[in-house]
Tab-separated table of C-alpha atoms in Angstrom:
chain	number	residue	atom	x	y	z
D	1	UNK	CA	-30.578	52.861	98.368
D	2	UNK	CA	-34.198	53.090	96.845
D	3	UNK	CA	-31.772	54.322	93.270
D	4	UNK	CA	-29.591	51.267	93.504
D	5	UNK	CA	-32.585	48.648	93.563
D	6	UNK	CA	-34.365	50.713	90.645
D	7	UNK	CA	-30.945	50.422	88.721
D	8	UNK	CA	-30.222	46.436	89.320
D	9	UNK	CA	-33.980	46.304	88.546
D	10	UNK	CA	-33.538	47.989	85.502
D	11	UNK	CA	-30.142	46.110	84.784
D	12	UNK	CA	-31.930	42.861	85.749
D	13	UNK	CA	-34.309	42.673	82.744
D	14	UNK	CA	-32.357	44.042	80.597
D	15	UNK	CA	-29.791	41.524	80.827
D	16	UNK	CA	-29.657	38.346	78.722
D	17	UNK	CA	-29.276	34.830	79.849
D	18	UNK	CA	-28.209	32.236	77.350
D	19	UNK	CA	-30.540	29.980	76.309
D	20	UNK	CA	-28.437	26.569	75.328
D	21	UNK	CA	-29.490	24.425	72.117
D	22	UNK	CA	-29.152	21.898	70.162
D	23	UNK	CA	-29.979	20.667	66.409
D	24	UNK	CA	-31.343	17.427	67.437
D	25	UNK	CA	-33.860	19.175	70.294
D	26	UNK	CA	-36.563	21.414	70.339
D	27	UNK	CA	-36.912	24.289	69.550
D	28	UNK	CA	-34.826	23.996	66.973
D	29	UNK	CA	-35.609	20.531	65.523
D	30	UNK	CA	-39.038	21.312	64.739
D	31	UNK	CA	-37.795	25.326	63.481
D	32	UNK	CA	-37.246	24.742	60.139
D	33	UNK	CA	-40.742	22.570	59.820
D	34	UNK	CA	-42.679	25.587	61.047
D	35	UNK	CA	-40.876	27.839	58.918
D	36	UNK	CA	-41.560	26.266	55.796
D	37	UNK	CA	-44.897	25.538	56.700
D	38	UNK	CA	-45.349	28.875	56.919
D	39	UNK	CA	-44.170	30.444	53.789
D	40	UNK	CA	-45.914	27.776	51.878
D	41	UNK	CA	-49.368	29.174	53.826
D	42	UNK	CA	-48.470	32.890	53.346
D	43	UNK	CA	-48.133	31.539	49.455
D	44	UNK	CA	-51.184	29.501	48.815
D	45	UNK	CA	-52.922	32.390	50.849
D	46	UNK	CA	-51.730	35.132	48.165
D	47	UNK	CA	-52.215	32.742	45.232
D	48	UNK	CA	-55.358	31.131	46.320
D	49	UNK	CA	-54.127	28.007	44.725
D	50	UNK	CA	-53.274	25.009	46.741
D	51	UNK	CA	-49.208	23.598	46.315
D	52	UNK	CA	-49.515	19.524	46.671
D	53	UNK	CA	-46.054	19.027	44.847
D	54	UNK	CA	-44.498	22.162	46.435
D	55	UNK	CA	-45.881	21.061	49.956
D	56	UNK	CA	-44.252	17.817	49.386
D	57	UNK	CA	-40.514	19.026	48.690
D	58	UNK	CA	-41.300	21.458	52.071
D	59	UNK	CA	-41.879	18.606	54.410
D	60	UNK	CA	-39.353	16.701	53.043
D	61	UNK	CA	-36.424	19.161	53.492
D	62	UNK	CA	-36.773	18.438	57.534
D	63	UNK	CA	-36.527	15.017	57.072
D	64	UNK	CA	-33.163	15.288	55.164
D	65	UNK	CA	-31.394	18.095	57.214
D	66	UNK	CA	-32.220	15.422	60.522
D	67	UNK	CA	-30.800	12.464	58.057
D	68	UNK	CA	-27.952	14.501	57.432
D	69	UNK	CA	-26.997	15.449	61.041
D	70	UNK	CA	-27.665	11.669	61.980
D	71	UNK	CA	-24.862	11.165	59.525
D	72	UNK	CA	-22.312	13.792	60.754
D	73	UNK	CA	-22.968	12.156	64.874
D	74	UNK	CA	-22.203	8.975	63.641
D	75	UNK	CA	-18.920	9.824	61.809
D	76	UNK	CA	-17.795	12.567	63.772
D	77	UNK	CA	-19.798	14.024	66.587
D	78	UNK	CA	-22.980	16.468	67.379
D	79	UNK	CA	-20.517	19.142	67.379
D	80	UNK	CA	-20.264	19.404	63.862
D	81	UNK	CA	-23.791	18.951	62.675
D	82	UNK	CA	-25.276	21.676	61.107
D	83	UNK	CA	-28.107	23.938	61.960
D	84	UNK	CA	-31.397	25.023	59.504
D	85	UNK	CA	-30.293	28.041	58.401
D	86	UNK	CA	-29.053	26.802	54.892
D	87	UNK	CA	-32.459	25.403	54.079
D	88	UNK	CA	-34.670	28.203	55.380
D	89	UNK	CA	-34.053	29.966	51.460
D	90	UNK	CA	-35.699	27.466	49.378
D	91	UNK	CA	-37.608	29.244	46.613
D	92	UNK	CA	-41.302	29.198	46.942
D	93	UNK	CA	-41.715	27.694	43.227
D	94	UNK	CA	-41.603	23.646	42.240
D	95	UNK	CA	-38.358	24.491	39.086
D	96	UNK	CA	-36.281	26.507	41.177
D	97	UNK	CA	-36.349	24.929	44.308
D	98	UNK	CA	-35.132	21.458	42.706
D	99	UNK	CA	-32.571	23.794	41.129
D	100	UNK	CA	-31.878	25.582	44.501
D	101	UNK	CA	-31.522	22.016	46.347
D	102	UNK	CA	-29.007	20.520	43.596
D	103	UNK	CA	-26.701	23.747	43.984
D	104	UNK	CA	-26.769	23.522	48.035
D	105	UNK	CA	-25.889	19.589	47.795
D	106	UNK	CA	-23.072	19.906	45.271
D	107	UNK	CA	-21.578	23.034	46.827
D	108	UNK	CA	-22.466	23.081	50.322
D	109	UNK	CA	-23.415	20.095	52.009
D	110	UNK	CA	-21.810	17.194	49.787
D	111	UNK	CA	-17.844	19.356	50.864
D	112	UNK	CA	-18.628	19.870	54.318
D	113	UNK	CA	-19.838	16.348	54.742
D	114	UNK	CA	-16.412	15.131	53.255
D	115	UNK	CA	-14.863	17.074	55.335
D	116	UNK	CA	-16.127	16.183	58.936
D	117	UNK	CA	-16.126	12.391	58.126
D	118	UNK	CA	-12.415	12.890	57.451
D	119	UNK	CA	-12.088	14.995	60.291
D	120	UNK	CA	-14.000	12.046	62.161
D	121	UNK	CA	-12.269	9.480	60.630
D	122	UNK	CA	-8.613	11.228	62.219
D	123	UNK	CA	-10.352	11.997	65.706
D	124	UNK	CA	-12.171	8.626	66.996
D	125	UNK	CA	-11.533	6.163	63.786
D	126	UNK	CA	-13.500	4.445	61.830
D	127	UNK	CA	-17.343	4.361	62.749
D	128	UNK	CA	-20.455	3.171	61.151
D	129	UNK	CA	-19.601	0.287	60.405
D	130	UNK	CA	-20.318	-0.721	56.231
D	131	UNK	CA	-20.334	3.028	54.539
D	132	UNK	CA	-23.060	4.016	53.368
D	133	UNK	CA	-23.132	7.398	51.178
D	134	UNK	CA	-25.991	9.835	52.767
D	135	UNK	CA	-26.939	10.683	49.202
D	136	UNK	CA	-28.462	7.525	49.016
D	137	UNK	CA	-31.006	8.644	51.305
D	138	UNK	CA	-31.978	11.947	49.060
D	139	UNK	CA	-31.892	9.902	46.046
D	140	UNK	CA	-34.328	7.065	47.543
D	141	UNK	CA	-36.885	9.777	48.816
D	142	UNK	CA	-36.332	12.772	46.019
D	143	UNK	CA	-39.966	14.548	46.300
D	144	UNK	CA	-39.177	16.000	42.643
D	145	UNK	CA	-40.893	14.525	39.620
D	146	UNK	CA	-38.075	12.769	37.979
D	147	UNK	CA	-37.819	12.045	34.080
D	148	UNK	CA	-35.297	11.648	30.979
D	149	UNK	CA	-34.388	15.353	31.314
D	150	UNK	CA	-35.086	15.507	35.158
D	151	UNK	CA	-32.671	13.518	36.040
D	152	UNK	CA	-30.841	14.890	39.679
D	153	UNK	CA	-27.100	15.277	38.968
D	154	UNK	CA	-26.052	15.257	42.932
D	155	UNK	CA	-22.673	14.594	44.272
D	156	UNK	CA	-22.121	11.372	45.702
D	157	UNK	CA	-19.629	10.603	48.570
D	158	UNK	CA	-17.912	7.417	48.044
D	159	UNK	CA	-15.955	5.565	51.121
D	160	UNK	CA	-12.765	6.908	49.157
D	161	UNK	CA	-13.819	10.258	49.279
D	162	UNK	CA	-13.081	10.287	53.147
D	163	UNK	CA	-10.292	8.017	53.439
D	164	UNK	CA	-12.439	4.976	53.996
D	165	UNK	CA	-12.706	1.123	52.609
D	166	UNK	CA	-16.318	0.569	51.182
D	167	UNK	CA	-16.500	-2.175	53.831
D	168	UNK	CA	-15.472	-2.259	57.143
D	169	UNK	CA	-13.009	-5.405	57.756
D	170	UNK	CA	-14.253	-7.791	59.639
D	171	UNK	CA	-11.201	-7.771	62.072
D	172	UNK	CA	-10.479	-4.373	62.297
D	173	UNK	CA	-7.211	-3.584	64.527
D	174	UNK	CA	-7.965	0.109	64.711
D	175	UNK	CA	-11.365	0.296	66.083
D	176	UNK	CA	-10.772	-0.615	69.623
D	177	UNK	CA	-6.683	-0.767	70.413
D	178	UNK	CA	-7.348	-1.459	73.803
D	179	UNK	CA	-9.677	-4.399	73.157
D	180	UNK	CA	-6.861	-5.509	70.510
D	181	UNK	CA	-4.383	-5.190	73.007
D	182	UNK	CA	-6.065	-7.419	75.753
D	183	UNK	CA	-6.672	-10.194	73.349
D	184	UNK	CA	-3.076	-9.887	72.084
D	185	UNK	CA	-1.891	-10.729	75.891
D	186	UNK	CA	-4.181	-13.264	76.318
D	187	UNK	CA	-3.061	-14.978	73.206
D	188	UNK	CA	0.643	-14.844	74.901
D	189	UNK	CA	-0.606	-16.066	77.887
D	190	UNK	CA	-2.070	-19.042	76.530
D	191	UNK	CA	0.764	-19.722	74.148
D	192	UNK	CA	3.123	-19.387	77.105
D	193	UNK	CA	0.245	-21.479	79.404
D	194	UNK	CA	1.134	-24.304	76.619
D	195	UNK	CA	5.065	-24.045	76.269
D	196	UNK	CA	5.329	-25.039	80.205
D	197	UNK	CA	3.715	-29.002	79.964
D	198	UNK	CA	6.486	-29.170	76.945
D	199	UNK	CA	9.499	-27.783	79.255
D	200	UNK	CA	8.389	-30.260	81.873
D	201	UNK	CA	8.404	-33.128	80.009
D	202	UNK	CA	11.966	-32.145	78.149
D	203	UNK	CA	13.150	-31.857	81.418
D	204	UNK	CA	11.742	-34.861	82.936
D	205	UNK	CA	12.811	-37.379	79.899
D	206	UNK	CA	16.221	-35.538	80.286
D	207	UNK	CA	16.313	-36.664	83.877
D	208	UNK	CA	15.424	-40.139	83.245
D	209	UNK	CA	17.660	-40.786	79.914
D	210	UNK	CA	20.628	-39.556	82.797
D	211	UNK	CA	19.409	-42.126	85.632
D	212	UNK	CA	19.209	-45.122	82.866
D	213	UNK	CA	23.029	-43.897	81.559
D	214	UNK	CA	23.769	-44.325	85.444
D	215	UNK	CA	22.242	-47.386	86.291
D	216	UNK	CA	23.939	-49.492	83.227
D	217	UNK	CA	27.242	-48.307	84.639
């Protein structure tokens, strides 16, 4: 007996209970923050020279990679947002990251993006409302010194790229059926409310032109 507790024991820590996540909570929200933090430290610390520029592009990598899963819930669903792994190999130097960050839009995240919002677009319809193309957002807040031969050359995802019209109408049919459905009966029930007054008074003027025919005779 005494060997059977020390082996469930022994079983019992070993064993491994999942731990669930998500991008959007902690720990793994604030992961790639830390991590960058860190190997900018680690690199000032070998250097001794401080990185204001470099320090800059580091913070702001968090902010896009939330941006950019804000954009995936909102035309698809949490399921497909991404996690910080693709990030977490930015090159500790100003040049190459920009360089590094150019090649992971164009080739990484500017497809995949396409792809769930189409993917979205088939599964729950249109969402969002106006679209809006995310690389606006990295454009508006690029931490990179920009000039005549700076300039970033990142893909942009237009509402055609997805299957989309730039705006979204203003009566769409196909974002609620149901709700289209119920006003589509109510409109028959009022036209149908108004058509009975009419039948009533065809029917009474018919009944009166047929008791004056009678009473001249």
């Amino acid at each position: 007996m005494k060997g059977n507790r020390s082996r469930w024991a022994r079983n019992s820590r070993s064993s491994k209970v999942p731990v669930l996540t998500a991008n959007h909570m902690e720990p793994v929200k604030g992961f790639l923050g830390r991590y960058l933090r860190r190997k900018l430290f680690t690199l000032e610390l070998s250097s001794g020279t401080v990185q204001p520029q470099l320090e800059k592009v580091l913070r702001w990598l968090p902010t896009v990679w939330q941006h950019i899963n804000s954009f995936l819930e909102t035309h698809n669903s949490s399921d497909v947002t991404i996690g910080p792994r693709l990030f977490l190999s930015c090159p500790m130097n100003l040049q190459d990251s920009q360089v590094w960050f150019t090649d992971v839009w164009n080739y990484h995240l500017a497809p995949y993006l396409m792809e769930a919002v189409r993917e979205g677009v088939q599964l729950y319809g249109r969402r969002g409302g106006t679209w809006v193309d995310p690389c606006s957002f990295v454009r508006e807040t690029y931490p990179w010194p920009v000039g005549p031969t700076t300039v970033p050359q990142l893909r942009q995802i237009t509402a055609d790229d997805v299957g989309l019209e730039a705006s979204a109408p203003a009566n769409s049919e196909n974002q609620d059926p149901l709700l289209n459905m119920l006003m589509r009966l109510q409109e028959a029930a009022n036209y149908n409310g108004n058509q009975e007054p009419d039948s009533d008074c065809a029917s009474l003027d018919s009944n009166m032109t047929h008791d004056s025919s009678a009473g001249a005779d």
